[in-house]
Amino acid sequence: MSQALVLLVDDDDSSLDMLERRLRRAGYAVLTAVDGEEAVAEAADKLPDIVLMDKRLPRLDGYTAVRALRGNSRTREIPVICLTADATPEDEQAAIEAGCQHFMAKPVEFAVLLAVMESLLGAAASGG
Amino acid sequence: MTTLNDPRQPGPRSAGRHDPQRQDLAVLTRANHDMRSPLSVILGVFDLLEDTGSLTDNEHRYLKLGMRAADELLMLADALRLYSALERNLVTLDPIPVDLAEMVKEQLESVFSHKGTNLDLSVTPPGDTRALGDAGYLPVALTHLLRHLAAHLPETPASRSPAITLCRRDEGGHVRVQVARGEPGPKPDTGNLDGGEPPVMDELGVLIGIRLIEMMGGSVIIGSQPSLTITLPAAGASPPA
């Protein structure tokens, strides 16, 4: 799926830059945000097709930001993948409970990330 | 079900109480976390470089070396996280019937694959080698222990390559699998392998492997030949207390 709009949220400049480059290279348009508040605002304003959300973020943590997205009728249906360096089953459970569709531990395997994104975007496009 | 509880969650603690060991473990957990973000960047750079498709053979070889080093760091991060969780009793295991010999064979092939070593993985005598082990953590324990064995095995001719040299279900209700050089004679003992200060990853891996196997009601003997003997309760035997 080319030119789907991805909102990439991470407070680590290097991680953000690297993943943004790889996503653009894979054919996606990419928006970025560096904290939870900015992510919620950007999502409501630009309505991305999918959000890649870090867990540990300043101002508003990733899970709280996802809950805010779910609480807004404009952003409620946007699929969210949680990307985090906290790689425990409890983190995964917390991410799903917050409203993320998928959870991936850093460092992610990029091919797997793309496959998950394609699947979620396909499901969203078909209303699933 | 296999559960690794969140090792970052503080347990009960008294106000003002100082627990150096808990603090050490929390530092280990943070170290794991803080290694992962830069590793993401490093692996991302490697992927981007590989994608250019214009690398010379030498550049490609350097890239592979870097990727392998990054994988080692990732294994260390994983080991730090697991060790910290084990030390804080935050890992819950669920032993189920697994074929110990088959699992050892799989991990042995995986650990030694990069060495190009010919392995003799015949199980003798053939028999019921089903044991009670956690399907998620047993492979982790075996990988760590076999990597330790691999690190201490001298480069040998194929005839002396690692093999399953003993595999049996004993009358005490245990399944025992021994891995050693593929030649007769290595007699297991309870001593540790000698030879200087071990790398952190090796030391951590052995601690993790032994702890996990013991939590499954089994035991590990690391022989100085070198050899590795893993014992687990046989499937059908009483589960570990």
mmCIF file of C-alpha atoms in Angstrom:
data_model
loop_
_atom_site.group_PDB
_atom_site.id
_atom_site.type_symbol
_atom_site.label_atom_id
_atom_site.label_comp_id
_atom_site.label_asym_id
_atom_site.label_seq_id
_atom_site.Cartn_x
_atom_site.Cartn_y
_atom_site.Cartn_z
ATOM 1 C CA MET A 1 0.000 0.000 0.000
ATOM 2 C CA SER A 2 1.713 3.182 -1.142
ATOM 3 C CA GLN A 3 1.151 6.697 0.121
ATOM 4 C CA ALA A 4 -0.835 5.641 3.127
ATOM 5 C CA LEU A 5 -0.225 8.301 5.777
ATOM 6 C CA VAL A 6 1.612 7.095 8.866
ATOM 7 C CA LEU A 7 1.863 9.063 12.101
ATOM 8 C CA LEU A 8 5.117 8.026 13.740
ATOM 9 C CA VAL A 9 5.464 8.965 17.413
ATOM 10 C CA ASP A 10 8.779 8.671 19.265
ATOM 11 C CA ASP A 11 10.709 11.011 21.549
ATOM 12 C CA ASP A 12 14.075 9.580 20.510
ATOM 13 C CA ASP A 13 15.351 11.657 17.587
ATOM 14 C CA SER A 14 17.519 8.923 16.111
ATOM 15 C CA SER A 15 14.833 6.251 16.286
ATOM 16 C CA LEU A 16 12.312 8.642 14.790
ATOM 17 C CA ASP A 17 14.615 9.655 11.966
ATOM 18 C CA MET A 18 15.615 6.103 11.104
ATOM 19 C CA LEU A 19 12.116 4.664 11.058
ATOM 20 C CA GLU A 20 10.803 7.659 9.131
ATOM 21 C CA ARG A 21 13.446 7.075 6.419
ATOM 22 C CA ARG A 22 12.645 3.408 6.178
ATOM 23 C CA LEU A 23 8.906 4.004 5.984
ATOM 24 C CA ARG A 24 9.328 6.641 3.270
ATOM 25 C CA ARG A 25 11.551 4.254 1.391
ATOM 26 C CA ALA A 26 8.821 1.633 1.660
ATOM 27 C CA GLY A 27 6.380 4.053 0.019
ATOM 28 C CA TYR A 28 4.562 5.625 2.944
ATOM 29 C CA ALA A 29 3.919 9.275 3.636
ATOM 30 C CA VAL A 30 5.044 9.996 7.181
ATOM 31 C CA LEU A 31 4.061 12.514 9.842
ATOM 32 C CA THR A 32 6.024 12.652 13.080
ATOM 33 C CA ALA A 33 5.345 13.656 16.659
ATOM 34 C CA VAL A 34 7.691 13.619 19.650
ATOM 35 C CA ASP A 35 5.252 13.481 22.559
ATOM 36 C CA GLY A 36 1.798 12.193 23.335
ATOM 37 C CA GLU A 37 0.031 15.540 23.229
ATOM 38 C CA GLU A 38 1.462 16.388 19.840
ATOM 39 C CA ALA A 39 0.502 12.926 18.604
ATOM 40 C CA VAL A 40 -3.128 13.348 19.659
ATOM 41 C CA ALA A 41 -3.300 16.807 18.071
ATOM 42 C CA GLU A 42 -1.654 15.690 14.838
ATOM 43 C CA ALA A 43 -3.908 12.666 14.569
ATOM 44 C CA ALA A 44 -7.051 14.771 15.003
ATOM 45 C CA ASP A 45 -5.801 17.345 12.500
ATOM 46 C CA LYS A 46 -4.298 15.160 9.769
ATOM 47 C CA LEU A 47 -6.241 11.902 10.244
ATOM 48 C CA PRO A 48 -3.434 9.481 9.422
ATOM 49 C CA ASP A 49 -4.246 6.015 8.129
ATOM 50 C CA ILE A 50 -2.236 4.366 10.892
ATOM 51 C CA VAL A 51 -0.275 5.374 14.007
ATOM 52 C CA LEU A 52 3.004 3.878 15.247
ATOM 53 C CA MET A 53 3.155 4.857 18.915
ATOM 54 C CA ASP A 54 6.070 4.634 21.329
ATOM 55 C CA LYS A 55 5.076 3.864 24.905
ATOM 56 C CA ARG A 56 7.377 6.122 26.905
ATOM 57 C CA LEU A 57 6.673 9.680 25.804
ATOM 58 C CA PRO A 58 6.921 13.061 27.500
ATOM 59 C CA ARG A 59 3.837 15.137 28.420
ATOM 60 C CA LEU A 60 1.424 12.307 27.650
ATOM 61 C CA ASP A 61 2.568 8.675 27.631
ATOM 62 C CA GLY A 62 1.764 6.451 24.698
ATOM 63 C CA TYR A 63 -1.044 4.502 26.318
ATOM 64 C CA THR A 64 -2.808 7.658 27.501
ATOM 65 C CA ALA A 65 -2.440 9.129 24.041
ATOM 66 C CA VAL A 66 -4.022 6.025 22.512
ATOM 67 C CA ARG A 67 -6.930 6.285 24.949
ATOM 68 C CA ALA A 68 -7.370 9.897 23.862
ATOM 69 C CA LEU A 69 -7.458 8.799 20.226
ATOM 70 C CA ARG A 70 -10.080 6.194 21.054
ATOM 71 C CA GLY A 71 -12.142 8.817 22.863
ATOM 72 C CA ASN A 72 -12.347 11.080 19.831
ATOM 73 C CA SER A 73 -14.887 10.113 17.181
ATOM 74 C CA ARG A 74 -12.579 11.427 14.420
ATOM 75 C CA THR A 75 -9.641 9.254 15.447
ATOM 76 C CA ARG A 76 -11.410 6.335 17.089
ATOM 77 C CA GLU A 77 -11.003 3.951 14.167
ATOM 78 C CA ILE A 78 -7.370 4.699 13.293
ATOM 79 C CA PRO A 79 -5.299 1.544 13.838
ATOM 80 C CA VAL A 80 -2.420 1.927 16.297
ATOM 81 C CA ILE A 81 0.689 -0.213 16.627
ATOM 82 C CA CYS A 82 2.598 0.165 19.897
ATOM 83 C CA LEU A 83 6.389 0.086 19.470
ATOM 84 C CA THR A 84 8.289 -0.103 22.720
ATOM 85 C CA ALA A 85 11.562 -1.147 24.272
ATOM 86 C CA ASP A 86 9.587 -2.477 27.250
ATOM 87 C CA ALA A 87 9.168 -5.953 25.930
ATOM 88 C CA THR A 88 7.170 -7.909 28.471
ATOM 89 C CA PRO A 89 3.851 -9.728 28.125
ATOM 90 C CA GLU A 90 2.398 -7.269 30.651
ATOM 91 C CA ASP A 91 3.382 -4.379 28.408
ATOM 92 C CA GLU A 92 1.681 -6.082 25.508
ATOM 93 C CA GLN A 93 -1.458 -6.611 27.552
ATOM 94 C CA ALA A 94 -1.448 -2.980 28.698
ATOM 95 C CA ALA A 95 -1.009 -1.798 25.100
ATOM 96 C CA ILE A 96 -3.959 -3.842 23.878
ATOM 97 C CA GLU A 97 -6.097 -2.698 26.799
ATOM 98 C CA ALA A 98 -5.241 0.920 25.986
ATOM 99 C CA GLY A 99 -6.636 0.388 22.497
ATOM 100 C CA CYS A 100 -3.618 -0.572 20.376
ATOM 101 C CA GLN A 101 -4.316 -3.143 17.670
ATOM 102 C CA HIS A 102 -0.825 -4.561 17.807
ATOM 103 C CA PHE A 103 2.294 -4.531 19.985
ATOM 104 C CA MET A 104 5.898 -4.882 18.831
ATOM 105 C CA ALA A 105 9.090 -4.862 20.882
ATOM 106 C CA LYS A 106 12.034 -2.780 19.739
ATOM 107 C CA PRO A 107 14.083 -3.350 17.770
ATOM 108 C CA VAL A 108 11.347 -4.308 15.336
ATOM 109 C CA GLU A 109 11.918 -6.489 12.323
ATOM 110 C CA PHE A 110 11.019 -4.029 9.609
ATOM 111 C CA ALA A 111 9.575 -6.623 7.239
ATOM 112 C CA VAL A 112 7.307 -7.854 10.018
ATOM 113 C CA LEU A 113 6.273 -4.300 10.855
ATOM 114 C CA LEU A 114 5.367 -3.653 7.213
ATOM 115 C CA ALA A 115 3.340 -6.858 7.076
ATOM 116 C CA VAL A 116 1.411 -5.922 10.214
ATOM 117 C CA MET A 117 0.807 -2.415 8.882
ATOM 118 C CA GLU A 118 -0.456 -3.771 5.554
ATOM 119 C CA SER A 119 -2.772 -6.125 7.361
ATOM 120 C CA LEU A 120 -4.219 -3.410 9.613
ATOM 121 C CA LEU A 121 -4.548 -0.953 6.736
ATOM 122 C CA GLY A 122 -6.273 -3.595 4.638
ATOM 123 C CA ALA A 123 -8.671 -4.412 7.474
ATOM 124 C CA ALA A 124 -9.384 -0.717 8.050
ATOM 125 C CA ALA A 125 -10.032 -0.167 4.332
ATOM 126 C CA SER A 126 -12.526 -3.022 4.258
ATOM 127 C CA GLY A 127 -14.198 -1.738 7.397
ATOM 128 C CA GLY A 128 -12.996 -4.698 9.433
ATOM 129 C CA MET B 1 0.969 -20.470 29.973
ATOM 130 C CA THR B 2 4.322 -18.758 30.167
ATOM 131 C CA THR B 3 4.379 -15.510 32.072
ATOM 132 C CA LEU B 4 7.141 -13.017 32.389
ATOM 133 C CA ASN B 5 5.784 -10.395 34.704
ATOM 134 C CA ASP B 6 6.890 -6.827 34.282
ATOM 135 C CA PRO B 7 10.237 -6.622 36.072
ATOM 136 C CA ARG B 8 9.963 -2.858 36.244
ATOM 137 C CA GLN B 9 7.049 -2.991 38.629
ATOM 138 C CA PRO B 10 8.410 -2.398 42.102
ATOM 139 C CA GLY B 11 7.441 -4.951 44.677
ATOM 140 C CA PRO B 12 6.247 -4.085 48.172
ATOM 141 C CA ARG B 13 8.764 -1.970 49.977
ATOM 142 C CA SER B 14 9.045 -0.095 53.205
ATOM 143 C CA ALA B 15 9.320 3.649 53.191
ATOM 144 C CA GLY B 16 12.933 4.694 53.124
ATOM 145 C CA ARG B 17 14.213 1.133 52.957
ATOM 146 C CA HIS B 18 17.323 0.731 50.875
ATOM 147 C CA ASP B 19 17.666 -2.529 48.975
ATOM 148 C CA PRO B 20 20.913 -2.528 47.013
ATOM 149 C CA GLN B 21 20.179 -5.816 45.270
ATOM 150 C CA ARG B 22 16.782 -4.625 44.081
ATOM 151 C CA GLN B 23 18.367 -1.414 42.864
ATOM 152 C CA ASP B 24 21.019 -3.396 40.997
ATOM 153 C CA LEU B 25 18.321 -5.435 39.309
ATOM 154 C CA ALA B 26 16.348 -2.329 38.412
ATOM 155 C CA VAL B 27 19.503 -0.954 36.797
ATOM 156 C CA LEU B 28 19.849 -4.175 34.798
ATOM 157 C CA THR B 29 16.274 -3.826 33.603
ATOM 158 C CA ARG B 30 16.829 -0.225 32.591
ATOM 159 C CA ALA B 31 20.030 -1.234 30.829
ATOM 160 C CA ASN B 32 17.995 -3.670 28.747
ATOM 161 C CA HIS B 33 15.491 -0.948 27.917
ATOM 162 C CA ASP B 34 18.110 1.657 27.117
ATOM 163 C CA MET B 35 20.019 -0.694 24.823
ATOM 164 C CA ARG B 36 17.012 -1.370 22.624
ATOM 165 C CA SER B 37 16.427 2.089 21.185
ATOM 166 C CA PRO B 38 19.996 2.595 19.915
ATOM 167 C CA LEU B 39 19.948 -0.997 18.667
ATOM 168 C CA SER B 40 16.862 -0.128 16.635
ATOM 169 C CA VAL B 41 18.814 2.665 14.996
ATOM 170 C CA ILE B 42 21.895 0.525 14.357
ATOM 171 C CA LEU B 43 19.868 -2.272 12.788
ATOM 172 C CA GLY B 44 17.919 0.298 10.785
ATOM 173 C CA VAL B 45 21.110 1.768 9.381
ATOM 174 C CA PHE B 46 22.304 -1.703 8.418
ATOM 175 C CA ASP B 47 19.021 -2.412 6.642
ATOM 176 C CA LEU B 48 19.162 0.858 4.750
ATOM 177 C CA LEU B 49 22.749 0.180 3.706
ATOM 178 C CA GLU B 50 21.875 -3.310 2.543
ATOM 179 C CA ASP B 51 18.926 -1.940 0.582
ATOM 180 C CA THR B 52 21.170 0.334 -1.464
ATOM 181 C CA GLY B 53 22.265 -2.744 -3.428
ATOM 182 C CA SER B 54 25.499 -1.033 -4.354
ATOM 183 C CA LEU B 55 27.822 -2.432 -1.725
ATOM 184 C CA THR B 56 31.069 -4.071 -2.721
ATOM 185 C CA ASP B 57 31.760 -7.585 -1.506
ATOM 186 C CA ASN B 58 34.027 -6.225 1.204
ATOM 187 C CA GLU B 59 31.468 -3.661 2.320
ATOM 188 C CA HIS B 60 28.849 -6.366 2.413
ATOM 189 C CA ARG B 61 31.126 -8.488 4.582
ATOM 190 C CA TYR B 62 31.675 -5.579 6.986
ATOM 191 C CA LEU B 63 27.947 -5.054 7.134
ATOM 192 C CA LYS B 64 27.338 -8.674 8.039
ATOM 193 C CA LEU B 65 29.929 -8.425 10.805
ATOM 194 C CA GLY B 66 28.142 -5.395 12.185
ATOM 195 C CA MET B 67 24.772 -7.118 11.980
ATOM 196 C CA ARG B 68 26.088 -10.098 13.840
ATOM 197 C CA ALA B 69 27.528 -7.854 16.554
ATOM 198 C CA ALA B 70 24.178 -6.059 16.851
ATOM 199 C CA ASP B 71 22.430 -9.417 17.208
ATOM 200 C CA GLU B 72 24.830 -10.278 20.027
ATOM 201 C CA LEU B 73 23.969 -7.023 21.776
ATOM 202 C CA LEU B 74 20.289 -7.765 21.376
ATOM 203 C CA MET B 75 20.811 -11.177 22.949
ATOM 204 C CA LEU B 76 22.614 -9.495 25.834
ATOM 205 C CA ALA B 77 19.706 -7.069 26.301
ATOM 206 C CA ASP B 78 17.274 -9.990 26.324
ATOM 207 C CA ALA B 79 19.460 -11.848 28.819
ATOM 208 C CA LEU B 80 19.675 -8.836 31.147
ATOM 209 C CA ARG B 81 15.910 -8.499 31.136
ATOM 210 C CA LEU B 82 15.318 -12.181 31.785
ATOM 211 C CA TYR B 83 18.003 -12.431 34.494
ATOM 212 C CA SER B 84 16.545 -9.430 36.299
ATOM 213 C CA ALA B 85 13.054 -10.915 36.132
ATOM 214 C CA LEU B 86 14.299 -14.303 37.366
ATOM 215 C CA GLU B 87 16.142 -12.742 40.295
ATOM 216 C CA ARG B 88 13.002 -10.914 41.293
ATOM 217 C CA ASN B 89 10.862 -14.064 41.038
ATOM 218 C CA LEU B 90 8.773 -12.538 38.306
ATOM 219 C CA VAL B 91 8.891 -15.456 35.916
ATOM 220 C CA THR B 92 6.154 -18.067 36.042
ATOM 221 C CA LEU B 93 6.631 -21.333 34.188
ATOM 222 C CA ASP B 94 4.109 -23.860 33.020
ATOM 223 C CA PRO B 95 5.759 -27.227 32.421
ATOM 224 C CA ILE B 96 4.036 -29.325 29.784
ATOM 225 C CA PRO B 97 5.150 -32.533 28.043
ATOM 226 C CA VAL B 98 7.902 -31.759 25.525
ATOM 227 C CA ASP B 99 10.389 -34.007 23.765
ATOM 228 C CA LEU B 100 13.639 -33.028 25.474
ATOM 229 C CA ALA B 101 15.879 -34.865 23.013
ATOM 230 C CA GLU B 102 14.186 -33.240 20.022
ATOM 231 C CA MET B 103 14.403 -29.837 21.626
ATOM 232 C CA VAL B 104 18.093 -30.272 22.400
ATOM 233 C CA LYS B 105 18.672 -31.349 18.801
ATOM 234 C CA GLU B 106 16.901 -28.283 17.437
ATOM 235 C CA GLN B 107 18.828 -25.880 19.642
ATOM 236 C CA LEU B 108 22.095 -27.704 19.029
ATOM 237 C CA GLU B 109 21.651 -27.317 15.268
ATOM 238 C CA SER B 110 20.788 -23.669 15.678
ATOM 239 C CA VAL B 111 23.696 -22.835 17.986
ATOM 240 C CA PHE B 112 26.289 -24.666 15.902
ATOM 241 C CA SER B 113 24.922 -23.788 12.468
ATOM 242 C CA HIS B 114 27.241 -20.814 11.980
ATOM 243 C CA LYS B 115 30.271 -22.948 12.787
ATOM 244 C CA GLY B 116 29.594 -25.282 9.889
ATOM 245 C CA THR B 117 30.062 -28.185 12.259
ATOM 246 C CA ASN B 118 28.773 -31.646 11.417
ATOM 247 C CA LEU B 119 26.646 -32.847 14.268
ATOM 248 C CA ASP B 120 25.826 -36.393 15.264
ATOM 249 C CA LEU B 121 22.335 -36.025 16.601
ATOM 250 C CA SER B 122 21.219 -39.605 16.697
ATOM 251 C CA VAL B 123 19.452 -40.412 19.924
ATOM 252 C CA THR B 124 20.692 -43.644 21.438
ATOM 253 C CA PRO B 125 19.035 -45.599 22.680
ATOM 254 C CA PRO B 126 15.798 -44.457 21.058
ATOM 255 C CA GLY B 127 12.995 -44.239 23.524
ATOM 256 C CA ASP B 128 10.505 -42.034 25.226
ATOM 257 C CA THR B 129 12.270 -38.756 25.942
ATOM 258 C CA ARG B 130 9.207 -36.712 26.741
ATOM 259 C CA ALA B 131 9.836 -34.530 29.750
ATOM 260 C CA LEU B 132 8.039 -31.741 31.572
ATOM 261 C CA GLY B 133 9.347 -28.380 30.456
ATOM 262 C CA ASP B 134 8.048 -24.911 29.717
ATOM 263 C CA ALA B 135 7.611 -24.709 25.966
ATOM 264 C CA GLY B 136 8.619 -21.045 25.893
ATOM 265 C CA TYR B 137 11.533 -20.939 28.309
ATOM 266 C CA LEU B 138 13.070 -24.400 27.814
ATOM 267 C CA PRO B 139 14.434 -23.466 24.361
ATOM 268 C CA VAL B 140 15.800 -20.253 25.887
ATOM 269 C CA ALA B 141 17.570 -22.203 28.638
ATOM 270 C CA LEU B 142 18.948 -24.748 26.170
ATOM 271 C CA THR B 143 20.211 -22.057 23.826
ATOM 272 C CA HIS B 144 22.118 -20.313 26.614
ATOM 273 C CA LEU B 145 23.620 -23.544 27.908
ATOM 274 C CA LEU B 146 24.556 -24.834 24.450
ATOM 275 C CA ARG B 147 26.123 -21.500 23.547
ATOM 276 C CA HIS B 148 28.250 -21.870 26.656
ATOM 277 C CA LEU B 149 29.247 -25.352 25.514
ATOM 278 C CA ALA B 150 29.993 -24.072 22.017
ATOM 279 C CA ALA B 151 32.198 -21.321 23.399
ATOM 280 C CA HIS B 152 34.290 -23.867 25.286
ATOM 281 C CA LEU B 153 34.510 -26.559 22.654
ATOM 282 C CA PRO B 154 37.808 -26.421 20.815
ATOM 283 C CA GLU B 155 37.648 -26.555 17.045
ATOM 284 C CA THR B 156 37.673 -30.260 16.335
ATOM 285 C CA PRO B 157 37.457 -32.628 13.393
ATOM 286 C CA ALA B 158 33.950 -33.662 12.457
ATOM 287 C CA SER B 159 34.356 -36.998 14.198
ATOM 288 C CA ARG B 160 34.808 -35.173 17.478
ATOM 289 C CA SER B 161 32.032 -32.659 16.892
ATOM 290 C CA PRO B 162 29.278 -32.138 19.490
ATOM 291 C CA ALA B 163 26.815 -34.979 19.736
ATOM 292 C CA ILE B 164 24.067 -36.226 21.931
ATOM 293 C CA THR B 165 26.061 -38.899 23.707
ATOM 294 C CA LEU B 166 23.488 -40.019 26.202
ATOM 295 C CA CYS B 167 19.743 -39.890 26.218
ATOM 296 C CA ARG B 168 17.620 -41.899 28.549
ATOM 297 C CA ARG B 169 14.647 -42.053 30.824
ATOM 298 C CA ASP B 170 15.753 -43.378 34.186
ATOM 299 C CA GLU B 171 13.871 -45.265 36.848
ATOM 300 C CA GLY B 172 13.737 -42.182 39.039
ATOM 301 C CA GLY B 173 11.289 -40.612 36.644
ATOM 302 C CA HIS B 174 13.722 -38.297 34.872
ATOM 303 C CA VAL B 175 14.849 -37.803 31.300
ATOM 304 C CA ARG B 176 18.539 -37.068 30.873
ATOM 305 C CA VAL B 177 20.233 -35.759 27.763
ATOM 306 C CA GLN B 178 23.973 -35.276 27.553
ATOM 307 C CA VAL B 179 25.787 -33.301 24.885
ATOM 308 C CA ALA B 180 29.513 -33.676 24.505
ATOM 309 C CA ARG B 181 32.145 -34.158 21.862
ATOM 310 C CA GLY B 182 31.277 -37.006 19.569
ATOM 311 C CA GLU B 183 33.844 -39.357 20.907
ATOM 312 C CA PRO B 184 33.524 -41.929 23.658
ATOM 313 C CA GLY B 185 34.610 -41.180 27.137
ATOM 314 C CA PRO B 186 33.664 -37.706 28.315
ATOM 315 C CA LYS B 187 32.573 -38.289 31.839
ATOM 316 C CA PRO B 188 30.364 -35.586 33.304
ATOM 317 C CA ASP B 189 31.383 -34.009 36.563
ATOM 318 C CA THR B 190 29.969 -31.178 38.572
ATOM 319 C CA GLY B 191 32.835 -28.781 38.114
ATOM 320 C CA ASN B 192 32.693 -25.562 36.181
ATOM 321 C CA LEU B 193 34.721 -24.942 33.083
ATOM 322 C CA ASP B 194 37.995 -23.230 33.820
ATOM 323 C CA GLY B 195 39.830 -20.655 31.839
ATOM 324 C CA GLY B 196 39.862 -17.025 32.879
ATOM 325 C CA GLU B 197 37.147 -14.458 33.237
ATOM 326 C CA PRO B 198 34.090 -15.483 31.190
ATOM 327 C CA PRO B 199 32.270 -12.917 29.031
ATOM 328 C CA VAL B 200 29.237 -11.396 30.748
ATOM 329 C CA MET B 201 26.903 -12.920 28.198
ATOM 330 C CA ASP B 202 28.326 -16.384 28.827
ATOM 331 C CA GLU B 203 28.076 -16.036 32.588
ATOM 332 C CA LEU B 204 24.569 -14.594 32.453
ATOM 333 C CA GLY B 205 23.498 -17.271 29.996
ATOM 334 C CA VAL B 206 24.652 -20.092 32.250
ATOM 335 C CA LEU B 207 22.945 -18.555 35.279
ATOM 336 C CA ILE B 208 19.735 -18.126 33.301
ATOM 337 C CA GLY B 209 19.894 -21.628 31.836
ATOM 338 C CA ILE B 210 20.504 -23.329 35.163
ATOM 339 C CA ARG B 211 17.872 -21.275 36.971
ATOM 340 C CA LEU B 212 15.204 -22.002 34.366
ATOM 341 C CA ILE B 213 15.935 -25.720 34.267
ATOM 342 C CA GLU B 214 15.875 -25.887 38.061
ATOM 343 C CA MET B 215 12.549 -24.036 38.103
ATOM 344 C CA MET B 216 11.233 -26.803 35.858
ATOM 345 C CA GLY B 217 12.313 -29.347 38.470
ATOM 346 C CA GLY B 218 15.439 -30.412 36.610
ATOM 347 C CA SER B 219 19.185 -30.020 36.929
ATOM 348 C CA VAL B 220 22.208 -29.100 34.849
ATOM 349 C CA ILE B 221 25.697 -30.555 35.009
ATOM 350 C CA ILE B 222 28.443 -28.731 33.191
ATOM 351 C CA GLY B 223 31.381 -31.028 32.776
ATOM 352 C CA SER B 224 34.949 -29.936 32.258
ATOM 353 C CA GLN B 225 35.487 -32.199 29.215
ATOM 354 C CA PRO B 226 33.460 -30.114 28.181
ATOM 355 C CA SER B 227 30.013 -31.624 28.319
ATOM 356 C CA LEU B 228 26.535 -30.609 29.268
ATOM 357 C CA THR B 229 23.950 -32.829 30.924
ATOM 358 C CA ILE B 230 20.365 -31.697 31.304
ATOM 359 C CA THR B 231 17.847 -33.579 33.393
ATOM 360 C CA LEU B 232 14.128 -32.900 33.580
ATOM 361 C CA PRO B 233 11.234 -34.745 35.191
ATOM 362 C CA ALA B 234 9.806 -37.269 32.747
ATOM 363 C CA ALA B 235 6.357 -36.536 31.406
ATOM 364 C CA GLY B 236 3.952 -38.475 33.553
ATOM 365 C CA ALA B 237 6.157 -38.121 36.613
ATOM 366 C CA SER B 238 5.088 -35.888 39.489
ATOM 367 C CA PRO B 239 5.396 -32.204 38.578
ATOM 368 C CA PRO B 240 7.994 -30.111 40.398
ATOM 369 C CA ALA B 241 6.839 -28.664 43.692
#
